[in-house]
Amino acid sequence: MSDVRVRFAPSPTGFVHIGSLRTALYNYLFAKKNNGTCVLRIEDTDQARFVEGAIENLIDTMEWPGISFDESIDNPGDYGPYKQSKRLDIYKKYVQQLMDEDKAYPCFATSEELEKMREEQIAAGQDPKYDGRYRDYPKDKAEQRMKTDQYVVRLKVPQTGETIVNDIVRGEVVFQNEVLDDQVILKSDGFPTYHLANVVDDHLMKITHVIRGEEWLPSTPKHVLLYQFFRWDLPQFAHLPLLLNEDRSKLSKRQGDVAVEDYRSKGFLPQALVNFVALIGWSPGDGTDQEIFSMEELIEAFSLERVNKAGAVFDISKLEWMNGYYIRTLDEGQLVEFLQPFLEDAGIDTSDKEKTAKICLAVQKRIEKATDVKTAAKIFINDVLEIDEKEALDILKEETARAVLETFLEKVNTLGHLDSDAFKPVMKEIQKEKGIKGPFLWKPVRVALTGAESGPDLPLVIDVFGKEKVCSFVQQALEKYV
Ligand code: GLU
């Protein structure tokens, strides 16, 4: 193991945002690539946001695409516990140290008072900001009041000068201290805020690289100040570009799914999602246009230097394409295992294993996600032939269509059994006897069996249908549409 230690530090809120999956993935890839350690730390200091079962769901959702952690809440290594709500005494100690060194101070302002301050600032055309009213409150008075009154502890941010964040992705980012708030680091309920707990833990857990979403960049100067106040070495920072909707607004639920669980339940394969998510905000460079990467290949190719600065558009059609690609790489066993629950959800009886496998193979090339089986497998459950497409109807109106279908029916009727092997010789015989070939021969049969001009391979369809259904559909085509 190298010294490289990274962490994925989610605040579990019930579902896993696709952006969190990317953050976890990049941390994982970076750790693996550098033979380092990837830590899962649960940041649950905001008790108001606690959701029952969220941690279990989070771990399960990460395991699904193969993201694992070397150290986690059940397996904390040397620096646990890895759940912040179990570390409150540690944070209090560090808050006390900052207060003792006059780098933090208690603030007794009530929420009403702060609300009034904000309103006045806004009315005066200023950006709302804590005005430092308790910054220089006499120490002895403060100590007295801390025994009886509610208070928070704030960081004493320097009022002049600048704080520089060196970021692997964004380069040097300079923040003017005068615009930074005196950040609350300990809340009145005795819980630390994200900022304090995050920095203390990253230090104590020996994190070398902080890889997280760009939404945390504005917080980072406050973190840098904390490191300086504690006289601790800084980790390296890498802020990942925002995920955007097609219209370049911030990726939001309103414009599509944002939860990993939604993609899972819609029938995306974990390997497709990982491949896709890896490429939003990162590219392998080296002049290749390779788009398909296994997890091993991603580990091999990954580097933080090749993470983009600019926001990254979440292109759902590309994800669907990629998922279709991965579906086509599945062998029969994997395909059936993957599609079976979706067939059942679509009301298709899967008790006949052999038939289920045939349906899966027949739709394999036709779907981009597993929920597409609902439409793709419709022909396998309908007993009535329905043709709505004009192009398909036109094919049956061709002069030769009747001859093809009638001869087909006659020949199949004389067979004891029809499967894909018996099907091809039948077609050959019709071609020979009637002198009809190419699309004039094949298309009427396709339309009669599937109701459409294009669809699954006919031999696969025939294997699922069997003789009786094939004859019934050709008969219906002759009666209703020819
Ligand atoms: N708890 C923060 C979150 O929910 C962690 C941000 C960070 O990685 O520092 O995303």
Coordinates of C-alpha atoms and ligand atoms in Angstrom, one line a residue:
M1 CA 0.0 0.0 0.0
S2 CA 1.2 3.5 -0.8
D3 CA 0.6 6.5 1.5
V4 CA -2.3 7.6 -0.8
R5 CA -5.5 7.8 1.2
V6 CA -8.7 9.1 -0.1
R7 CA -12.2 9.1 1.2
F8 CA -15.8 9.2 0.0
A9 CA -17.7 11.1 2.7
P10 CA -21.4 11.2 2.0
S11 CA -24.1 12.5 4.2
P12 CA -26.7 9.8 3.7
T13 CA -30.0 11.3 2.8
G14 CA -32.0 8.3 1.6
F15 CA -30.9 8.1 -2.0
V16 CA -27.6 8.3 -3.8
H17 CA -27.3 11.1 -6.3
I18 CA -25.6 10.2 -9.6
G19 CA -23.0 12.9 -8.8
S20 CA -22.1 11.1 -5.6
L21 CA -21.6 7.9 -7.5
R22 CA -19.1 9.8 -9.7
T23 CA -17.3 11.2 -6.6
A24 CA -17.1 7.7 -5.1
L25 CA -16.0 6.2 -8.3
Y26 CA -13.2 8.7 -8.9
N27 CA -12.0 8.3 -5.3
Y28 CA -12.0 4.5 -5.8
L29 CA -10.2 4.7 -9.2
F30 CA -7.6 7.0 -7.9
A31 CA -6.9 4.8 -4.8
K32 CA -6.7 1.7 -6.9
K33 CA -4.5 3.3 -9.5
N34 CA -2.1 4.5 -6.8
N35 CA -2.2 1.4 -4.7
G36 CA -3.7 3.5 -2.0
T37 CA -6.6 3.2 0.5
C38 CA -10.2 4.2 -0.1
V39 CA -12.1 5.1 3.0
L40 CA -15.9 5.4 3.4
R41 CA -16.8 8.0 6.1
I42 CA -20.3 8.7 7.0
E43 CA -21.0 12.4 7.6
D44 CA -24.1 12.3 9.7
T45 CA -23.7 15.4 11.9
D46 CA -26.9 17.0 10.6
Q47 CA -29.4 15.1 12.7
A48 CA -32.3 16.9 11.0
R49 CA -31.5 15.1 7.8
F50 CA -31.1 11.6 9.3
V51 CA -33.0 9.0 7.3
E52 CA -33.5 5.5 8.6
G53 CA -31.8 2.8 6.4
A54 CA -29.9 5.4 4.4
I55 CA -26.5 4.1 5.2
E56 CA -27.3 0.5 4.3
N57 CA -28.9 1.7 1.1
L58 CA -25.8 3.8 0.3
I59 CA -23.4 0.9 0.8
D60 CA -25.6 -1.4 -1.2
T61 CA -25.8 1.1 -4.0
M62 CA -22.0 1.4 -4.1
E63 CA -21.4 -2.3 -4.1
W64 CA -23.8 -2.8 -7.0
P65 CA -21.4 -1.3 -9.6
G66 CA -18.3 -2.7 -7.8
I67 CA -17.1 0.2 -5.7
S68 CA -15.7 -1.1 -2.5
F69 CA -13.9 0.5 0.4
D70 CA -10.8 -0.6 2.1
E71 CA -11.9 1.0 5.3
S72 CA -15.5 1.6 6.3
I73 CA -17.8 1.9 9.3
D74 CA -17.7 -1.9 10.0
N75 CA -14.1 -2.1 9.2
P76 CA -12.5 1.2 10.3
G77 CA -8.8 0.4 10.2
D78 CA -6.7 2.5 12.6
Y79 CA -8.5 5.7 12.5
G80 CA -12.2 5.0 13.2
P81 CA -14.9 5.3 14.1
Y82 CA -15.9 6.3 10.6
K83 CA -19.3 7.6 11.5
Q84 CA -19.1 11.2 12.6
S85 CA -21.9 11.0 15.1
K86 CA -19.7 8.6 17.1
R87 CA -16.8 11.2 17.2
L88 CA -18.4 14.1 19.0
D89 CA -15.9 14.2 21.8
I90 CA -13.0 14.4 19.3
Y91 CA -14.6 17.5 17.6
K92 CA -15.3 19.2 21.0
K93 CA -11.7 18.9 21.9
Y94 CA -10.5 20.6 18.7
V95 CA -13.2 23.3 19.0
Q96 CA -11.9 24.0 22.5
Q97 CA -8.4 24.2 21.2
L98 CA -9.4 26.9 18.7
M99 CA -11.3 28.8 21.3
D100 CA -8.3 28.7 23.7
E101 CA -6.1 30.1 21.0
D102 CA -8.6 32.8 20.1
K103 CA -9.3 31.4 16.7
A104 CA -12.9 30.7 17.4
Y105 CA -15.5 32.2 19.7
P106 CA -18.9 31.6 21.0
C107 CA -21.8 33.5 19.5
F108 CA -25.0 34.0 21.4
A109 CA -27.1 35.6 18.6
T110 CA -30.5 34.1 18.4
S111 CA -31.9 33.0 15.0
E112 CA -34.4 35.9 15.1
E113 CA -31.6 38.4 15.7
L114 CA -29.6 36.9 12.8
E115 CA -32.7 37.0 10.5
K116 CA -33.2 40.7 11.3
M117 CA -29.5 41.4 10.6
R118 CA -29.9 39.7 7.2
E119 CA -33.0 41.6 6.3
E120 CA -31.3 44.9 7.2
Q121 CA -28.3 44.0 5.1
I122 CA -30.4 43.0 2.1
A123 CA -32.5 46.2 2.5
A124 CA -29.2 48.2 2.4
G125 CA -28.2 46.5 -0.8
Q126 CA -25.4 44.4 0.9
D127 CA -24.7 40.7 0.6
P128 CA -25.9 39.1 3.7
K129 CA -23.1 38.0 6.0
Y130 CA -22.6 37.5 9.7
D131 CA -21.5 40.8 11.0
G132 CA -19.1 39.6 13.7
R133 CA -21.2 41.0 16.5
Y134 CA -19.7 38.5 19.1
R135 CA -16.2 38.4 17.6
D136 CA -14.8 40.6 20.3
Y137 CA -17.2 39.8 23.1
P138 CA -15.3 39.9 26.4
K139 CA -14.0 36.4 27.3
D140 CA -15.1 36.4 30.9
K141 CA -18.6 37.4 30.0
A142 CA -18.8 34.8 27.3
E143 CA -17.6 32.1 29.7
Q144 CA -20.4 33.1 32.1
R145 CA -23.1 33.0 29.4
M146 CA -21.9 29.7 28.0
K147 CA -23.1 28.1 31.3
T148 CA -26.7 29.2 30.8
D149 CA -27.3 30.4 27.3
Q150 CA -27.6 28.7 24.0
Y151 CA -24.6 29.4 21.7
V152 CA -22.8 28.3 18.6
V153 CA -19.0 28.5 18.1
R154 CA -17.7 30.5 15.1
L155 CA -14.4 30.5 13.3
K156 CA -12.5 33.8 13.6
V157 CA -11.8 34.3 9.9
P158 CA -9.2 37.0 9.2
Q159 CA -10.9 40.1 7.9
T160 CA -8.2 41.0 5.5
G161 CA -5.9 39.2 3.2
E162 CA -6.6 36.2 1.0
T163 CA -6.8 32.5 1.2
I164 CA -5.5 30.4 -1.6
V165 CA -6.8 27.0 -2.6
N166 CA -4.5 25.0 -4.8
D167 CA -6.7 22.6 -6.7
I168 CA -5.5 19.8 -9.0
V169 CA -8.4 20.4 -11.3
R170 CA -8.8 24.2 -11.1
G171 CA -5.4 25.4 -10.4
E172 CA -4.9 28.2 -7.9
V173 CA -8.2 29.7 -6.7
V174 CA -8.0 32.9 -4.6
F175 CA -10.6 33.9 -2.1
Q176 CA -10.7 37.3 -0.4
N177 CA -11.0 36.8 3.3
E178 CA -13.4 39.7 3.7
V179 CA -16.1 37.9 1.9
L180 CA -15.8 34.8 4.0
D181 CA -18.3 34.3 6.9
D182 CA -17.2 33.6 10.4
Q183 CA -18.3 30.0 9.8
V184 CA -20.2 28.2 12.5
I185 CA -18.1 25.2 13.5
L186 CA -20.0 23.9 16.5
K187 CA -23.8 24.0 16.6
S188 CA -26.0 24.7 19.7
D189 CA -26.9 21.0 19.9
G190 CA -23.2 20.2 20.5
F191 CA -22.7 18.7 17.0
P192 CA -20.0 20.1 14.8
T193 CA -20.8 21.5 11.4
Y194 CA -19.7 19.8 8.3
H195 CA -16.7 22.1 7.9
L196 CA -15.0 21.3 11.2
A197 CA -15.8 17.6 11.3
N198 CA -14.6 17.2 7.7
V199 CA -11.3 18.9 8.3
V200 CA -10.6 17.2 11.6
D201 CA -11.4 13.8 10.2
D202 CA -9.4 14.3 7.0
H203 CA -6.4 15.1 9.2
L204 CA -6.8 12.4 11.7
M205 CA -7.6 9.8 9.1
K206 CA -4.5 10.8 7.2
I207 CA -6.3 11.7 4.0
T208 CA -3.9 12.8 1.3
H209 CA -6.3 13.8 -1.5
V210 CA -9.7 15.3 -1.1
I211 CA -11.7 14.5 -4.2
R212 CA -15.2 15.9 -4.2
G213 CA -17.8 17.8 -6.1
E214 CA -17.3 21.4 -7.1
E215 CA -20.2 22.6 -5.0
W216 CA -17.7 22.3 -2.1
L217 CA -15.1 24.6 -3.6
P218 CA -16.5 27.8 -1.9
S219 CA -16.2 26.0 1.5
T220 CA -12.6 25.1 0.9
P221 CA -11.0 28.4 1.9
K222 CA -12.6 27.9 5.3
H223 CA -11.1 24.5 5.4
V224 CA -7.7 25.8 4.4
L225 CA -7.9 28.3 7.3
L226 CA -8.8 25.6 9.7
Y227 CA -5.7 23.6 8.6
Q228 CA -3.6 26.7 9.1
F229 CA -5.1 27.4 12.5
F230 CA -4.4 23.8 13.6
R231 CA -0.9 24.0 12.0
W232 CA -1.7 20.9 10.0
D233 CA -0.4 19.9 6.6
L234 CA -3.0 20.5 3.8
P235 CA -4.2 17.5 1.7
Q236 CA -4.4 18.0 -2.0
F237 CA -7.7 19.1 -3.3
A238 CA -9.5 18.1 -6.5
H239 CA -12.9 19.5 -7.2
L240 CA -14.9 17.7 -9.8
P241 CA -17.0 19.6 -12.4
L242 CA -20.7 20.1 -11.9
L243 CA -23.1 17.7 -13.6
L244 CA -25.4 19.6 -16.0
N245 CA -28.7 19.0 -17.7
E246 CA -28.7 19.2 -21.5
D247 CA -29.6 22.9 -21.2
R248 CA -26.5 23.3 -19.0
S249 CA -28.4 24.1 -15.9
K250 CA -27.4 22.1 -12.8
L251 CA -28.5 18.5 -13.0
S252 CA -31.9 18.4 -11.3
K253 CA -34.6 16.0 -10.6
R254 CA -37.0 18.1 -12.6
Q255 CA -35.3 17.2 -15.9
G256 CA -34.7 13.5 -15.3
D257 CA -33.6 10.9 -12.9
V258 CA -30.8 11.8 -10.5
A259 CA -30.8 8.9 -8.2
V260 CA -28.6 5.9 -8.9
E261 CA -31.4 3.7 -7.6
D262 CA -33.7 5.0 -10.4
Y263 CA -31.2 3.9 -13.0
R264 CA -30.9 0.5 -11.3
S265 CA -34.6 0.0 -11.3
K266 CA -35.0 1.1 -14.9
G267 CA -32.8 -1.7 -16.0
F268 CA -29.3 -0.1 -16.5
L269 CA -26.4 -2.4 -16.0
P270 CA -23.9 -1.4 -13.3
Q271 CA -21.0 -1.8 -15.7
A272 CA -22.7 0.6 -18.1
L273 CA -23.4 3.2 -15.5
V274 CA -19.8 3.0 -14.2
N275 CA -18.4 3.4 -17.7
F276 CA -20.7 6.3 -18.4
V277 CA -20.3 8.1 -15.1
A278 CA -16.5 7.8 -15.4
L279 CA -16.6 9.7 -18.7
I280 CA -18.6 12.6 -17.4
G281 CA -15.9 15.0 -16.4
W282 CA -12.9 12.9 -17.2
S283 CA -11.4 11.6 -20.4
P284 CA -8.5 9.3 -21.0
G285 CA -6.7 11.7 -23.4
D286 CA -3.8 10.0 -25.2
G287 CA -5.6 10.7 -28.5
T288 CA -7.8 7.6 -28.3
D289 CA -11.6 7.8 -28.8
Q290 CA -12.1 4.7 -26.8
E291 CA -15.4 4.9 -25.0
I292 CA -16.0 1.4 -23.6
F293 CA -14.0 0.8 -20.4
S294 CA -14.2 -2.0 -17.9
M295 CA -13.5 -1.1 -14.3
E296 CA -9.9 -2.5 -14.7
E297 CA -9.3 -0.4 -17.7
L298 CA -10.6 2.7 -15.9
I299 CA -8.3 2.1 -13.0
E300 CA -5.4 1.8 -15.5
A301 CA -6.3 5.0 -17.4
F302 CA -7.5 7.2 -14.6
S303 CA -5.7 10.4 -13.5
L304 CA -6.9 13.5 -11.7
E305 CA -5.0 15.7 -14.2
R306 CA -7.4 14.7 -16.9
V307 CA -10.5 15.7 -15.0
N308 CA -12.2 18.6 -16.9
K309 CA -12.7 22.0 -15.4
A310 CA -15.9 22.8 -17.3
G311 CA -19.3 21.5 -16.2
A312 CA -20.1 18.1 -17.7
V313 CA -23.4 17.4 -19.5
F314 CA -25.3 14.3 -18.5
D315 CA -26.2 12.9 -21.8
I316 CA -28.9 10.3 -21.2
S317 CA -29.0 9.1 -24.8
K318 CA -25.4 8.2 -24.6
L319 CA -26.0 6.2 -21.4
E320 CA -28.8 4.4 -23.1
W321 CA -26.6 3.6 -26.1
M322 CA -23.8 2.3 -23.8
N323 CA -26.2 0.2 -21.8
G324 CA -27.5 -1.4 -25.0
Y325 CA -23.9 -2.2 -25.9
Y326 CA -23.3 -3.9 -22.5
I327 CA -26.6 -5.8 -22.8
R328 CA -25.4 -7.3 -26.0
T329 CA -22.2 -8.5 -24.4
L330 CA -24.1 -10.6 -21.8
D331 CA -24.1 -14.4 -22.3
E332 CA -27.4 -16.2 -22.2
G333 CA -27.2 -17.0 -18.4
Q334 CA -26.3 -13.4 -17.5
L335 CA -29.0 -12.0 -19.8
V336 CA -31.7 -14.2 -18.4
E337 CA -30.7 -13.3 -14.8
F338 CA -30.7 -9.6 -15.7
L339 CA -34.0 -9.5 -17.7
Q340 CA -36.2 -12.0 -15.8
P341 CA -37.4 -9.6 -13.1
F342 CA -38.2 -7.0 -15.8
L343 CA -40.1 -9.6 -17.8
E344 CA -42.1 -10.5 -14.7
D345 CA -42.8 -6.8 -14.1
A346 CA -44.1 -6.6 -17.6
G347 CA -46.6 -9.4 -16.8
I348 CA -44.7 -12.1 -18.8
D349 CA -44.8 -15.6 -17.4
T350 CA -41.3 -16.8 -16.9
S351 CA -42.0 -20.2 -15.4
D352 CA -40.9 -22.0 -18.6
K353 CA -37.2 -21.5 -18.4
E354 CA -36.4 -22.5 -21.9
K355 CA -39.0 -20.2 -23.4
T356 CA -37.8 -17.3 -21.1
A357 CA -34.3 -17.7 -22.4
K358 CA -35.5 -17.6 -26.0
I359 CA -37.5 -14.4 -25.3
C360 CA -34.4 -12.9 -23.7
L361 CA -32.2 -13.8 -26.7
A362 CA -34.8 -12.5 -29.1
V363 CA -35.0 -9.1 -27.5
Q364 CA -31.3 -8.8 -26.6
K365 CA -30.4 -6.7 -29.7
R366 CA -33.6 -4.7 -29.5
I367 CA -33.3 -3.1 -26.1
E368 CA -31.3 -0.3 -24.5
K369 CA -32.5 -0.9 -21.0
A370 CA -34.2 -3.8 -19.3
T371 CA -37.5 -1.9 -18.9
D372 CA -37.7 -1.8 -22.7
V373 CA -38.6 -5.5 -22.6
K374 CA -42.2 -4.4 -21.9
T375 CA -42.5 -3.2 -25.5
A376 CA -39.9 -5.5 -27.1
A377 CA -41.5 -8.6 -25.7
K378 CA -45.1 -7.7 -26.5
I379 CA -45.2 -9.9 -29.6
F380 CA -44.4 -12.9 -27.4
I381 CA -47.4 -12.5 -25.1
N382 CA -50.1 -11.3 -27.6
D383 CA -52.3 -13.9 -29.2
V384 CA -53.8 -11.4 -31.6
L385 CA -51.8 -10.0 -34.5
E386 CA -52.0 -6.3 -34.6
I387 CA -50.4 -4.2 -37.3
D388 CA -50.5 -0.4 -37.1
E389 CA -47.4 0.7 -39.0
K390 CA -48.1 1.9 -42.6
E391 CA -44.9 0.5 -43.9
A392 CA -45.7 -2.9 -42.5
L393 CA -49.3 -2.9 -43.9
D394 CA -47.9 -1.9 -47.3
I395 CA -45.7 -5.0 -47.4
L396 CA -48.7 -7.2 -47.0
K397 CA -50.4 -5.4 -49.9
E398 CA -47.6 -6.3 -52.3
E399 CA -48.8 -8.6 -55.1
T400 CA -46.7 -11.6 -54.0
A401 CA -47.4 -11.4 -50.3
R402 CA -50.5 -13.7 -50.4
A403 CA -48.6 -16.4 -52.4
V404 CA -45.7 -16.3 -49.9
L405 CA -47.9 -16.5 -46.8
E406 CA -50.3 -19.2 -48.2
T407 CA -47.5 -21.4 -49.3
F408 CA -45.7 -20.8 -46.0
L409 CA -48.8 -21.9 -44.1
E410 CA -49.3 -25.0 -46.2
K411 CA -45.8 -26.1 -45.7
V412 CA -45.6 -25.4 -42.0
N413 CA -48.9 -27.2 -41.5
T414 CA -47.4 -30.4 -42.9
L415 CA -44.5 -30.3 -40.4
G416 CA -44.8 -32.1 -37.1
H417 CA -42.8 -29.4 -35.4
L418 CA -41.5 -26.0 -36.3
D419 CA -38.3 -24.4 -35.0
S420 CA -35.6 -22.2 -36.4
D421 CA -33.8 -25.2 -38.0
A422 CA -36.9 -26.3 -39.9
F423 CA -37.8 -22.7 -40.8
K424 CA -35.0 -22.0 -43.2
P425 CA -35.6 -25.0 -45.5
V426 CA -39.3 -23.9 -45.7
M427 CA -38.3 -20.5 -46.9
K428 CA -35.9 -22.0 -49.4
E429 CA -38.6 -24.2 -50.9
I430 CA -41.0 -21.2 -51.3
Q431 CA -38.2 -19.3 -53.1
K432 CA -37.6 -22.2 -55.4
E433 CA -41.3 -23.0 -56.1
K434 CA -42.6 -19.5 -56.4
G435 CA -39.5 -17.7 -57.7
I436 CA -39.9 -15.0 -55.0
K437 CA -36.9 -13.9 -53.2
G438 CA -35.2 -11.3 -51.1
P439 CA -37.4 -8.8 -49.3
F440 CA -40.5 -10.0 -51.2
L441 CA -40.0 -13.4 -49.6
W442 CA -38.9 -12.5 -46.1
K443 CA -40.7 -9.3 -45.3
P444 CA -44.3 -10.6 -45.5
V445 CA -43.4 -13.4 -43.1
R446 CA -41.7 -11.0 -40.7
V447 CA -44.7 -8.7 -40.7
A448 CA -47.1 -11.6 -40.3
L449 CA -45.2 -12.8 -37.3
T450 CA -44.1 -9.7 -35.6
G451 CA -46.6 -7.1 -36.8
A452 CA -43.7 -4.8 -37.8
E453 CA -41.2 -4.2 -40.6
S454 CA -38.2 -4.6 -38.3
G455 CA -37.7 -6.5 -35.1
P456 CA -36.0 -9.5 -33.5
D457 CA -34.3 -12.1 -35.7
L458 CA -37.0 -14.3 -37.2
P459 CA -35.5 -17.7 -36.3
L460 CA -35.5 -16.5 -32.6
V461 CA -39.1 -15.5 -32.9
I462 CA -40.0 -18.8 -34.4
D463 CA -38.3 -20.6 -31.6
V464 CA -40.3 -18.8 -29.0
F465 CA -43.6 -19.0 -30.9
G466 CA -43.6 -22.7 -32.0
K467 CA -45.7 -24.1 -34.8
E468 CA -49.2 -23.3 -33.4
K469 CA -48.6 -19.6 -32.8
V470 CA -46.8 -19.2 -36.1
C471 CA -49.7 -20.7 -38.0
S472 CA -52.2 -18.7 -36.1
F473 CA -50.4 -15.4 -36.9
V474 CA -50.0 -16.1 -40.5
Q475 CA -53.6 -17.1 -40.7
Q476 CA -54.6 -13.9 -39.0
A477 CA -52.4 -11.9 -41.4
L478 CA -54.1 -13.5 -44.4
E479 CA -57.6 -12.9 -43.1
K480 CA -57.2 -9.4 -41.8
Y481 CA -54.4 -7.6 -43.7
V482 CA -53.6 -9.2 -47.0
Ligands
GLU1 N1 -20.6 15.2 3.5 C1 -20.3 15.9 2.3 C2 -21.2 15.5 1.2 O1 -22.3 15.0 1.6 C3 -18.9 15.6 1.9 C4 -18.2 16.6 1.1 C5 -16.7 16.3 1.1 O2 -16.3 15.3 0.4 O3 -16.0 17.0 1.7 O4 -21.0 15.5 0.0

